[in-house]
Tab-separated table of C-alpha atoms in Angstrom:
chain	number	residue	atom	x	y	z
L	1	UNK	CA	-36.958	74.878	-77.296
L	2	UNK	CA	-40.561	74.873	-78.504
L	3	UNK	CA	-41.614	77.818	-80.618
L	4	UNK	CA	-44.553	78.878	-82.755
L	5	UNK	CA	-45.960	81.949	-84.485
L	6	UNK	CA	-49.650	82.664	-84.762
L	7	UNK	CA	-52.224	85.433	-85.104
L	8	UNK	CA	-53.791	86.368	-81.801
L	9	UNK	CA	-56.395	88.607	-80.215
L	10	UNK	CA	-55.400	90.053	-76.835
L	11	UNK	CA	-57.858	89.055	-74.120
L	12	UNK	CA	-56.043	90.427	-71.093
L	13	UNK	CA	-52.732	91.515	-69.685
L	14	UNK	CA	-52.037	91.161	-65.961
L	15	UNK	CA	-48.960	92.624	-64.231
L	16	UNK	CA	-46.512	89.981	-63.056
L	17	UNK	CA	-43.604	90.971	-60.852
L	18	UNK	CA	-41.930	94.267	-61.426
L	19	UNK	CA	-41.927	94.683	-65.184
L	20	UNK	CA	-43.510	91.629	-66.784
L	21	UNK	CA	-47.120	90.812	-67.637
L	22	UNK	CA	-49.002	87.581	-68.195
L	23	UNK	CA	-50.846	88.004	-71.468
L	24	UNK	CA	-53.784	85.868	-72.555
L	25	UNK	CA	-54.323	85.608	-76.298
L	26	UNK	CA	-56.994	83.926	-78.356
L	27	UNK	CA	-54.893	82.540	-81.185
L	28	UNK	CA	-55.983	81.111	-84.503
L	29	UNK	CA	-54.216	77.731	-84.288
L	30	UNK	CA	-53.438	77.349	-80.583
L	31	UNK	CA	-56.674	78.611	-79.011
L	32	UNK	CA	-56.687	80.502	-75.714
L	33	UNK	CA	-53.046	80.588	-74.719
L	34	UNK	CA	-51.232	82.510	-71.979
L	35	UNK	CA	-47.614	83.596	-71.952
L	36	UNK	CA	-45.223	85.881	-70.119
L	37	UNK	CA	-44.170	89.159	-71.714
L	38	UNK	CA	-40.926	90.511	-70.301
L	39	UNK	CA	-41.097	94.291	-70.059
L	40	UNK	CA	-44.872	94.068	-70.596
L	41	UNK	CA	-45.493	96.869	-68.095
L	42	UNK	CA	-43.448	99.387	-70.063
L	43	UNK	CA	-45.276	102.293	-71.677
L	44	UNK	CA	-44.509	101.036	-75.165
L	45	UNK	CA	-45.708	97.508	-74.442
L	46	UNK	CA	-48.906	98.570	-72.675
L	47	UNK	CA	-50.377	99.806	-75.949
L	48	UNK	CA	-49.642	96.476	-77.609
L	49	UNK	CA	-51.427	94.390	-75.010
L	50	UNK	CA	-54.776	96.168	-74.856
L	51	UNK	CA	-57.829	93.856	-75.009
L	52	UNK	CA	-59.101	93.410	-78.547
L	53	UNK	CA	-55.788	94.178	-80.259
L	54	UNK	CA	-54.943	91.863	-83.133
L	55	UNK	CA	-51.292	90.828	-82.847
L	56	UNK	CA	-48.770	88.662	-84.593
L	57	UNK	CA	-47.553	86.531	-81.696
L	58	UNK	CA	-44.431	84.503	-81.262
L	59	UNK	CA	-44.371	82.058	-78.312
L	60	UNK	CA	-41.436	80.057	-77.045
L	61	UNK	CA	-40.782	77.801	-74.067
L	62	UNK	CA	-38.352	75.106	-73.071
L	63	UNK	CA	-41.140	72.590	-72.432
L	64	UNK	CA	-44.639	72.518	-73.908
L	65	UNK	CA	-46.371	72.770	-70.538
L	66	UNK	CA	-44.390	75.820	-69.424
L	67	UNK	CA	-46.020	79.232	-69.389
L	68	UNK	CA	-43.540	80.359	-72.043
L	69	UNK	CA	-42.784	83.812	-73.327
L	70	UNK	CA	-44.634	85.894	-75.868
L	71	UNK	CA	-43.322	88.609	-78.089
L	72	UNK	CA	-45.998	90.317	-80.128
L	73	UNK	CA	-46.330	92.894	-82.826
L	74	UNK	CA	-49.556	94.846	-83.197
L	75	UNK	CA	-51.474	94.378	-86.419
L	76	UNK	CA	-54.682	96.220	-85.543
L	77	UNK	CA	-55.917	98.272	-82.570
L	78	UNK	CA	-59.714	98.495	-82.446
L	79	UNK	CA	-59.693	100.459	-79.173
L	80	UNK	CA	-58.489	103.568	-81.017
L	81	UNK	CA	-61.668	103.550	-83.072
L	82	UNK	CA	-63.966	102.658	-80.163
L	83	UNK	CA	-62.585	105.068	-77.593
L	84	UNK	CA	-65.415	107.569	-78.013
L	85	UNK	CA	-68.131	104.928	-78.044
L	86	UNK	CA	-68.862	103.825	-74.487
L	87	UNK	CA	-71.305	101.007	-75.264
L	88	UNK	CA	-69.024	99.390	-77.813
L	89	UNK	CA	-66.078	99.756	-75.465
L	90	UNK	CA	-68.018	97.891	-72.768
L	91	UNK	CA	-68.904	95.228	-75.369
L	92	UNK	CA	-65.205	94.895	-76.205
L	93	UNK	CA	-64.339	94.442	-72.516
L	94	UNK	CA	-67.192	91.948	-72.107
L	95	UNK	CA	-66.048	90.002	-75.165
L	96	UNK	CA	-62.476	89.746	-73.867
L	97	UNK	CA	-63.532	88.765	-70.342
L	98	UNK	CA	-66.118	86.196	-71.487
L	99	UNK	CA	-63.723	84.618	-74.008
L	100	UNK	CA	-60.904	84.420	-71.482
L	101	UNK	CA	-62.993	82.701	-68.847
L	102	UNK	CA	-65.100	80.554	-71.173
L	103	UNK	CA	-62.539	79.150	-73.596
L	104	UNK	CA	-60.299	76.444	-72.115
L	105	UNK	CA	-56.574	77.107	-72.374
L	106	UNK	CA	-54.445	75.427	-75.027
L	107	UNK	CA	-57.388	73.943	-76.897
L	108	UNK	CA	-57.543	74.930	-80.556
L	109	UNK	CA	-60.748	76.727	-81.548
L	110	UNK	CA	-59.985	78.282	-84.939
L	111	UNK	CA	-63.673	79.095	-85.420
L	112	UNK	CA	-63.691	81.014	-82.120
L	113	UNK	CA	-60.775	83.105	-83.373
L	114	UNK	CA	-62.536	83.816	-86.681
L	115	UNK	CA	-65.802	84.594	-84.904
L	116	UNK	CA	-64.122	86.949	-82.455
L	117	UNK	CA	-62.281	88.690	-85.264
L	118	UNK	CA	-65.604	89.126	-87.055
L	119	UNK	CA	-67.158	90.553	-83.888
L	120	UNK	CA	-64.308	93.068	-83.527
L	121	UNK	CA	-64.971	94.241	-87.070
L	122	UNK	CA	-68.717	94.355	-86.410
L	123	UNK	CA	-68.217	96.525	-83.298
L	124	UNK	CA	-67.609	99.425	-85.655
L	125	UNK	CA	-70.789	98.766	-87.606
L	126	UNK	CA	-74.403	99.681	-87.038
L	127	UNK	CA	-75.609	96.296	-85.721
L	128	UNK	CA	-72.774	95.736	-83.291
L	129	UNK	CA	-75.009	94.747	-80.372
L	130	UNK	CA	-76.847	92.090	-82.382
L	131	UNK	CA	-73.432	90.834	-83.544
L	132	UNK	CA	-72.357	90.569	-79.912
L	133	UNK	CA	-75.369	88.402	-79.028
L	134	UNK	CA	-74.683	86.232	-82.103
L	135	UNK	CA	-71.075	85.871	-80.919
L	136	UNK	CA	-72.155	84.604	-77.488
L	137	UNK	CA	-74.572	82.167	-79.163
L	138	UNK	CA	-71.720	80.987	-81.352
L	139	UNK	CA	-69.423	80.644	-78.325
L	140	UNK	CA	-71.988	78.453	-76.564
L	141	UNK	CA	-72.108	76.239	-79.662
L	142	UNK	CA	-68.318	76.129	-79.950
L	143	UNK	CA	-68.109	74.899	-76.357
L	144	UNK	CA	-70.717	72.205	-76.919
L	145	UNK	CA	-73.754	73.949	-75.467
L	146	UNK	CA	-75.484	75.137	-78.629
L	147	UNK	CA	-79.099	76.191	-78.329
L	148	UNK	CA	-81.417	74.390	-80.730
L	149	UNK	CA	-83.409	77.115	-82.442
L	150	UNK	CA	-84.306	75.052	-85.530
L	151	UNK	CA	-87.889	74.136	-84.598
L	152	UNK	CA	-90.374	74.157	-81.734
L	153	UNK	CA	-89.647	71.610	-79.006
L	154	UNK	CA	-93.391	71.418	-78.270
L	155	UNK	CA	-94.425	70.700	-81.865
L	156	UNK	CA	-95.855	74.163	-82.551
L	157	UNK	CA	-95.777	75.407	-86.139
L	158	UNK	CA	-95.991	79.149	-85.586
L	159	UNK	CA	-93.311	81.716	-84.860
L	160	UNK	CA	-90.549	80.691	-82.453
L	161	UNK	CA	-90.738	83.049	-79.482
L	162	UNK	CA	-89.271	81.318	-76.434
L	163	UNK	CA	-86.407	79.100	-75.330
L	164	UNK	CA	-86.737	76.432	-72.692
L	165	UNK	CA	-84.256	77.144	-69.879
L	166	UNK	CA	-84.105	73.424	-69.174
L	167	UNK	CA	-83.301	72.051	-72.633
L	168	UNK	CA	-82.096	75.112	-74.554
L	169	UNK	CA	-84.570	74.341	-77.333
L	170	UNK	CA	-86.863	76.854	-79.017
L	171	UNK	CA	-90.589	76.934	-78.304
L	172	UNK	CA	-93.216	78.525	-80.538
L	173	UNK	CA	-95.482	81.369	-79.461
L	174	UNK	CA	-98.623	79.219	-79.159
L	175	UNK	CA	-96.942	76.204	-77.548
L	176	UNK	CA	-95.087	78.368	-75.053
L	177	UNK	CA	-97.951	80.670	-74.110
L	178	UNK	CA	-99.142	78.621	-71.074
L	179	UNK	CA	-95.557	78.517	-69.725
L	180	UNK	CA	-94.440	81.985	-70.708
L	181	UNK	CA	-93.377	82.910	-67.178
L	182	UNK	CA	-91.006	79.956	-67.053
L	183	UNK	CA	-89.523	80.363	-70.526
L	184	UNK	CA	-86.828	82.698	-71.785
L	185	UNK	CA	-87.755	85.169	-74.512
L	186	UNK	CA	-86.190	84.442	-77.890
L	187	UNK	CA	-85.299	87.635	-79.800
L	188	UNK	CA	-86.512	87.525	-83.384
L	189	UNK	CA	-83.201	88.494	-84.960
L	190	UNK	CA	-81.649	85.210	-83.794
L	191	UNK	CA	-84.113	83.193	-85.886
L	192	UNK	CA	-84.252	85.343	-88.981
L	193	UNK	CA	-87.075	87.763	-88.290
L	194	UNK	CA	-87.270	90.921	-86.210
L	195	UNK	CA	-85.027	93.862	-86.883
L	196	UNK	CA	-83.004	93.743	-83.689
L	197	UNK	CA	-82.908	96.933	-81.629
L	198	UNK	CA	-82.499	97.559	-77.913
L	199	UNK	CA	-85.371	95.348	-76.777
L	200	UNK	CA	-84.265	92.332	-78.756
L	201	UNK	CA	-80.620	92.793	-77.792
L	202	UNK	CA	-81.603	92.962	-74.102
L	203	UNK	CA	-83.578	89.730	-74.578
L	204	UNK	CA	-80.628	88.160	-76.366
L	205	UNK	CA	-78.204	89.111	-73.600
L	206	UNK	CA	-80.559	87.640	-70.999
L	207	UNK	CA	-80.795	84.449	-73.024
L	208	UNK	CA	-77.078	83.947	-73.645
L	209	UNK	CA	-76.203	85.183	-70.152
L	210	UNK	CA	-78.459	82.518	-68.651
L	211	UNK	CA	-76.846	79.680	-70.595
L	212	UNK	CA	-73.286	80.991	-70.263
L	213	UNK	CA	-73.837	81.134	-66.523
L	214	UNK	CA	-75.420	77.720	-66.296
L	215	UNK	CA	-73.019	75.771	-68.511
L	216	UNK	CA	-69.726	77.614	-68.212
L	217	UNK	CA	-69.416	80.095	-65.373
L	218	UNK	CA	-71.485	78.644	-62.527
L	219	UNK	CA	-69.966	75.123	-62.747
L	220	UNK	CA	-66.572	76.820	-62.288
L	221	UNK	CA	-68.010	78.663	-59.268
L	222	UNK	CA	-67.839	81.986	-61.090
L	223	UNK	CA	-70.289	84.700	-61.941
L	224	UNK	CA	-70.437	86.283	-65.386
L	225	UNK	CA	-67.661	88.901	-65.720
L	226	UNK	CA	-68.431	92.388	-64.393
L	227	UNK	CA	-68.056	93.895	-67.880
L	228	UNK	CA	-70.682	91.460	-69.215
L	229	UNK	CA	-73.044	92.529	-66.422
L	230	UNK	CA	-72.384	96.181	-67.273
L	231	UNK	CA	-73.204	95.571	-70.935
L	232	UNK	CA	-76.507	93.886	-70.065
L	233	UNK	CA	-77.324	96.644	-67.560
L	234	UNK	CA	-76.743	99.323	-70.196
L	235	UNK	CA	-79.284	97.705	-72.507
L	236	UNK	CA	-81.787	97.129	-69.724
L	237	UNK	CA	-81.400	100.760	-68.659
L	238	UNK	CA	-81.687	102.070	-72.213
L	239	UNK	CA	-84.727	99.894	-72.696
L	240	UNK	CA	-86.296	101.197	-69.492
L	241	UNK	CA	-85.650	104.773	-70.570
L	242	UNK	CA	-86.926	104.109	-74.086
L	243	UNK	CA	-90.140	102.233	-73.362
L	244	UNK	CA	-90.842	102.766	-69.688
L	245	UNK	CA	-91.018	99.024	-69.130
L	246	UNK	CA	-88.743	96.024	-69.114
L	247	UNK	CA	-88.716	94.057	-72.327
L	248	UNK	CA	-88.675	90.368	-72.811
L	249	UNK	CA	-90.887	89.207	-69.982
L	250	UNK	CA	-93.774	88.549	-72.330
L	251	UNK	CA	-91.730	86.929	-75.059
L	252	UNK	CA	-93.008	89.321	-77.700
L	253	UNK	CA	-90.457	90.785	-80.045
L	254	UNK	CA	-89.829	94.260	-78.723
L	255	UNK	CA	-90.080	96.989	-81.286
L	256	UNK	CA	-88.314	99.677	-79.254
L	257	UNK	CA	-85.670	101.328	-81.381
L	258	UNK	CA	-82.252	101.838	-79.921
L	259	UNK	CA	-82.545	105.053	-77.879
L	260	UNK	CA	-80.303	107.933	-78.788
L	261	UNK	CA	-78.179	107.236	-75.725
L	262	UNK	CA	-76.881	103.938	-77.135
L	263	UNK	CA	-74.011	104.607	-79.485
T	1	UNK	CA	-25.114	86.665	-45.131
T	2	UNK	CA	-23.734	86.557	-41.586
T	3	UNK	CA	-25.517	89.575	-40.153
T	4	UNK	CA	-29.281	89.259	-39.814
T	5	UNK	CA	-29.884	93.055	-39.633
T	6	UNK	CA	-28.021	93.646	-42.880
T	7	UNK	CA	-29.748	90.666	-44.430
T	8	UNK	CA	-33.164	92.013	-43.430
T	9	UNK	CA	-32.326	95.445	-44.788
T	10	UNK	CA	-31.367	93.890	-48.124
T	11	UNK	CA	-34.543	91.825	-48.255
T	12	UNK	CA	-36.677	94.887	-47.588
T	13	UNK	CA	-34.855	97.073	-50.094
T	14	UNK	CA	-35.183	94.350	-52.739
T	15	UNK	CA	-38.962	94.795	-52.542
T	16	UNK	CA	-38.765	98.422	-53.674
T	17	UNK	CA	-39.774	98.906	-57.342
T	18	UNK	CA	-36.673	99.197	-59.515
T	19	UNK	CA	-34.475	97.263	-57.101
T	20	UNK	CA	-33.717	93.569	-57.207
T	21	UNK	CA	-31.574	91.505	-54.802
T	22	UNK	CA	-28.317	92.545	-56.506
T	23	UNK	CA	-29.045	96.255	-56.550
T	24	UNK	CA	-30.374	96.027	-52.986
T	25	UNK	CA	-27.014	94.569	-51.951
T	26	UNK	CA	-25.204	97.440	-53.641
T	27	UNK	CA	-27.505	100.004	-52.037
T	28	UNK	CA	-27.000	98.502	-48.557
T	29	UNK	CA	-23.243	98.510	-49.015
T	30	UNK	CA	-23.384	102.135	-50.109
T	31	UNK	CA	-25.554	103.089	-47.118
T	32	UNK	CA	-23.228	101.333	-44.666
T	33	UNK	CA	-20.221	103.133	-46.066
T	34	UNK	CA	-22.033	106.483	-45.626
T	35	UNK	CA	-23.664	105.763	-42.315
T	36	UNK	CA	-23.726	109.315	-40.923
T	37	UNK	CA	-24.183	111.237	-44.165
T	38	UNK	CA	-26.863	109.023	-45.707
T	39	UNK	CA	-28.049	106.003	-43.757
T	40	UNK	CA	-29.170	107.708	-40.541
T	41	UNK	CA	-30.770	110.749	-42.233
T	42	UNK	CA	-32.572	108.373	-44.614
T	43	UNK	CA	-33.837	106.217	-41.737
T	44	UNK	CA	-35.031	109.331	-39.889
T	45	UNK	CA	-36.720	110.725	-42.994
T	46	UNK	CA	-38.464	107.421	-43.616
T	47	UNK	CA	-39.575	107.198	-40.004
T	48	UNK	CA	-40.932	110.753	-40.075
T	49	UNK	CA	-42.717	110.199	-43.390
T	50	UNK	CA	-44.240	106.908	-42.241
T	51	UNK	CA	-45.642	108.614	-39.153
T	52	UNK	CA	-47.003	111.715	-40.838
T	53	UNK	CA	-48.226	110.667	-44.306
T	54	UNK	CA	-51.980	110.361	-44.645
T	55	UNK	CA	-54.566	110.185	-47.397
T	56	UNK	CA	-56.371	113.462	-48.077
T	57	UNK	CA	-60.019	113.025	-47.101
T	58	UNK	CA	-61.112	115.324	-49.944
T	59	UNK	CA	-59.147	114.234	-52.993
T	60	UNK	CA	-57.334	111.010	-52.061
T	61	UNK	CA	-53.859	112.545	-52.510
T	62	UNK	CA	-50.983	111.563	-50.211
T	63	UNK	CA	-49.665	114.319	-47.969
T	64	UNK	CA	-48.502	114.940	-44.440
T	65	UNK	CA	-51.616	116.968	-43.708
T	66	UNK	CA	-55.312	116.422	-44.226
T	67	UNK	CA	-56.651	118.175	-46.346
T	68	UNK	CA	-53.553	118.052	-48.542
T	69	UNK	CA	-51.545	121.115	-49.647
T	70	UNK	CA	-53.350	121.226	-53.011
T	71	UNK	CA	-56.812	121.152	-51.448
T	72	UNK	CA	-55.783	123.835	-48.923
T	73	UNK	CA	-54.227	126.145	-51.530
T	74	UNK	CA	-56.574	129.131	-51.804
T	75	UNK	CA	-54.876	130.281	-55.013
T	76	UNK	CA	-56.136	127.245	-56.885
T	77	UNK	CA	-59.258	127.200	-59.031
T	78	UNK	CA	-61.928	125.361	-57.051
T	79	UNK	CA	-64.242	125.133	-60.059
T	80	UNK	CA	-62.055	122.671	-61.984
T	81	UNK	CA	-61.408	119.132	-60.747
T	82	UNK	CA	-59.017	116.838	-62.579
T	83	UNK	CA	-59.743	113.123	-62.073
T	84	UNK	CA	-56.690	110.835	-62.107
T	85	UNK	CA	-56.186	107.114	-61.529
T	86	UNK	CA	-53.348	107.309	-59.061
T	87	UNK	CA	-51.227	109.696	-56.996
T	88	UNK	CA	-48.405	109.149	-59.512
T	89	UNK	CA	-50.607	110.661	-62.237
T	90	UNK	CA	-51.357	113.642	-59.987
T	91	UNK	CA	-47.634	114.226	-59.499
T	92	UNK	CA	-47.082	113.959	-63.267
T	93	UNK	CA	-49.700	116.657	-63.920
T	94	UNK	CA	-48.311	118.837	-61.131
T	95	UNK	CA	-44.848	118.666	-62.716
T	96	UNK	CA	-46.263	120.311	-65.850
T	97	UNK	CA	-47.664	123.291	-63.857
T	98	UNK	CA	-50.292	123.438	-66.602
T	99	UNK	CA	-53.248	122.815	-64.329
T	100	UNK	CA	-54.132	125.108	-61.457
T	101	UNK	CA	-57.338	123.436	-60.308
T	102	UNK	CA	-57.835	120.612	-57.838
T	103	UNK	CA	-57.572	116.872	-58.195
T	104	UNK	CA	-59.488	113.743	-57.398
T	105	UNK	CA	-57.633	110.420	-57.120
T	106	UNK	CA	-59.772	107.401	-58.061
T	107	UNK	CA	-57.401	104.713	-56.821
T	108	UNK	CA	-57.482	102.702	-60.075
T	109	UNK	CA	-59.825	101.960	-62.956
T	110	UNK	CA	-62.754	99.658	-63.529
T	111	UNK	CA	-61.329	96.299	-64.497
T	112	UNK	CA	-63.299	93.421	-65.970
T	113	UNK	CA	-60.567	90.930	-65.244
T	114	UNK	CA	-59.640	91.978	-61.720
T	115	UNK	CA	-63.320	92.311	-60.839
T	116	UNK	CA	-62.794	95.928	-59.759
T	117	UNK	CA	-66.159	97.651	-59.842
T	118	UNK	CA	-67.282	101.250	-59.200
T	119	UNK	CA	-67.697	100.577	-55.483
T	120	UNK	CA	-63.973	99.829	-55.143
T	121	UNK	CA	-63.066	103.226	-56.595
T	122	UNK	CA	-63.313	106.705	-55.113
T	123	UNK	CA	-66.210	107.640	-57.435
T	124	UNK	CA	-69.033	108.332	-54.964
T	125	UNK	CA	-66.795	110.848	-53.221
T	126	UNK	CA	-66.264	112.614	-56.546
T	127	UNK	CA	-70.025	112.816	-57.117
T	128	UNK	CA	-70.430	114.261	-53.602
T	129	UNK	CA	-67.689	116.835	-54.271
T	130	UNK	CA	-69.323	117.951	-57.492
T	131	UNK	CA	-72.702	118.202	-55.770
T	132	UNK	CA	-71.518	120.018	-52.659
T	133	UNK	CA	-68.756	122.263	-53.990
T	134	UNK	CA	-69.030	124.758	-56.816
T	135	UNK	CA	-67.428	122.613	-59.493
T	136	UNK	CA	-68.054	123.701	-63.075
T	137	UNK	CA	-65.669	121.377	-64.939
T	138	UNK	CA	-64.461	117.825	-64.350
T	139	UNK	CA	-61.422	116.839	-66.423
T	140	UNK	CA	-61.025	113.093	-66.861
T	141	UNK	CA	-57.275	112.490	-67.097
T	142	UNK	CA	-57.392	108.709	-67.387
T	143	UNK	CA	-55.246	106.298	-69.399
T	144	UNK	CA	-55.962	105.691	-73.084
T	145	UNK	CA	-56.602	102.021	-72.349
T	146	UNK	CA	-59.792	99.960	-72.533
T	147	UNK	CA	-60.138	100.056	-68.732
T	148	UNK	CA	-59.205	103.744	-68.496
T	149	UNK	CA	-61.683	104.846	-71.140
T	150	UNK	CA	-64.439	102.575	-69.805
T	151	UNK	CA	-63.950	104.261	-66.424
T	152	UNK	CA	-64.003	107.705	-68.046
T	153	UNK	CA	-67.303	106.942	-69.801
T	154	UNK	CA	-68.756	105.541	-66.592
T	155	UNK	CA	-67.850	108.673	-64.615
T	156	UNK	CA	-69.131	110.858	-67.461
T	157	UNK	CA	-72.492	109.113	-67.264
T	158	UNK	CA	-72.644	109.430	-63.466
T	159	UNK	CA	-71.960	113.177	-63.786
T	160	UNK	CA	-74.338	113.724	-66.693
T	161	UNK	CA	-77.283	114.847	-64.560
T	162	UNK	CA	-75.291	117.204	-62.334
T	163	UNK	CA	-74.966	119.996	-64.883
T	164	UNK	CA	-71.182	120.005	-64.814
T	165	UNK	CA	-68.975	120.234	-67.893
T	166	UNK	CA	-67.079	116.948	-68.361
T	167	UNK	CA	-63.952	116.968	-70.514
T	168	UNK	CA	-61.141	114.497	-71.081
T	169	UNK	CA	-57.520	114.692	-72.144
T	170	UNK	CA	-56.817	114.583	-75.887
T	171	UNK	CA	-55.178	111.482	-77.323
T	172	UNK	CA	-52.750	111.767	-80.187
T	173	UNK	CA	-49.298	112.723	-81.383
T	174	UNK	CA	-46.889	113.323	-78.475
T	175	UNK	CA	-44.715	116.432	-78.400
T	176	UNK	CA	-41.569	115.610	-80.385
T	177	UNK	CA	-43.191	112.542	-81.931
T	178	UNK	CA	-42.676	111.652	-85.571
T	179	UNK	CA	-45.649	110.228	-87.445
T	180	UNK	CA	-43.527	107.519	-88.993
T	181	UNK	CA	-42.770	106.017	-85.592
T	182	UNK	CA	-46.263	106.209	-84.114
T	183	UNK	CA	-48.385	103.109	-83.692
T	184	UNK	CA	-51.609	102.746	-85.675
T	185	UNK	CA	-53.844	103.228	-82.641
T	186	UNK	CA	-52.289	106.561	-81.680
T	187	UNK	CA	-52.436	107.799	-85.263
T	188	UNK	CA	-56.096	106.783	-85.558
T	189	UNK	CA	-56.915	108.552	-82.268
T	190	UNK	CA	-55.004	111.648	-83.425
T	191	UNK	CA	-56.862	111.754	-86.730
T	192	UNK	CA	-60.215	111.362	-85.010
T	193	UNK	CA	-59.390	114.171	-82.576
T	194	UNK	CA	-58.121	116.587	-85.248
T	195	UNK	CA	-59.046	120.237	-84.903
T	196	UNK	CA	-58.910	123.381	-87.067
T	197	UNK	CA	-55.343	124.645	-87.529
């Protein structure tokens, strides 16, 4: 019998048969790992296996390549604190769905666990949306598709304002100006200037969404998860309501503050 | 099993929630022993129900008539609509007799993983009901889960411009519950939803 204990973050729980569920966890040492939970559909267990919950997991199976069985104990339940905050709740759903589909199963990514744990803590803070964009950037890097935002790919020396959709490298404002319609806007907060806010977050979600789609989801013949689309839509909508125009198309750092509607 | 009819009956019964192959065998044996008192009346009742049950075109409830008995009940408050995920939730609320308004069954919740979006749920019909009927309050009685609360917020936003009061069920300490045995999430929700004593 193979057995291990690890910390885990619940990504999803899907009913299986009459009373069991298949639970996907992002664990510290064992990466994204699924397992069967007997009685997982019971009222008591449903609370344990909510996305975002931090659990102490115990997994056992007869052979290493079996699905195996989980038994988990809750350590922390962020949903209780985010229940009244619709935008953060959507971000939590998006995080769980993106991580589940993006991270390969049974491949250790301790940094992804730490990063996701940090994001869950940040979801209660003021700059939760910027933290979410940083998390997706980090996830791209963890999976080998990091964007190079260190210097301008075109040799420009001024402020970095764009990202090339072809290479994933940053382009400065002056070097990118002739190609602005073909480049993706780079939000200032990702390169150390700009205060974030709705406009920059919307730009950031467009940027990471593009590369997540291209490198991870589209090759697997998948679209970005619905919750991720909903999160991006919320920022685009809030931006539209706040400024009367869509941000990001000109590559300028948007100075629109987060409208009152965004929690 | 020698008899194909009995075998088929067992296979079908084993698909019912709560019954497995062993309990289906026991149930079939019990039915066969009480053929006249139980088996035939049960078969007739199931036949009659299968022929007459339909989905209420107004609220999505299951009943033998359309509109359902709740929607037709003139004694009920038409100004309050309670939104539930499933017919089972509607029955649970009806058992309490605490709500005398009408219901709206969504047919599930938004789900990131299952790819269930707003168009798969009975949400547009709810918006139409609120617009066309004199509804003053919509009570969102959805699960205290990530999907349930995401759905509640989504519906709340869709209803925001219609001038209707949107409320949701409280989350917290259950009746008869001891604090010592409650999970952290429930306690946190209860503390956040505290009210003057």
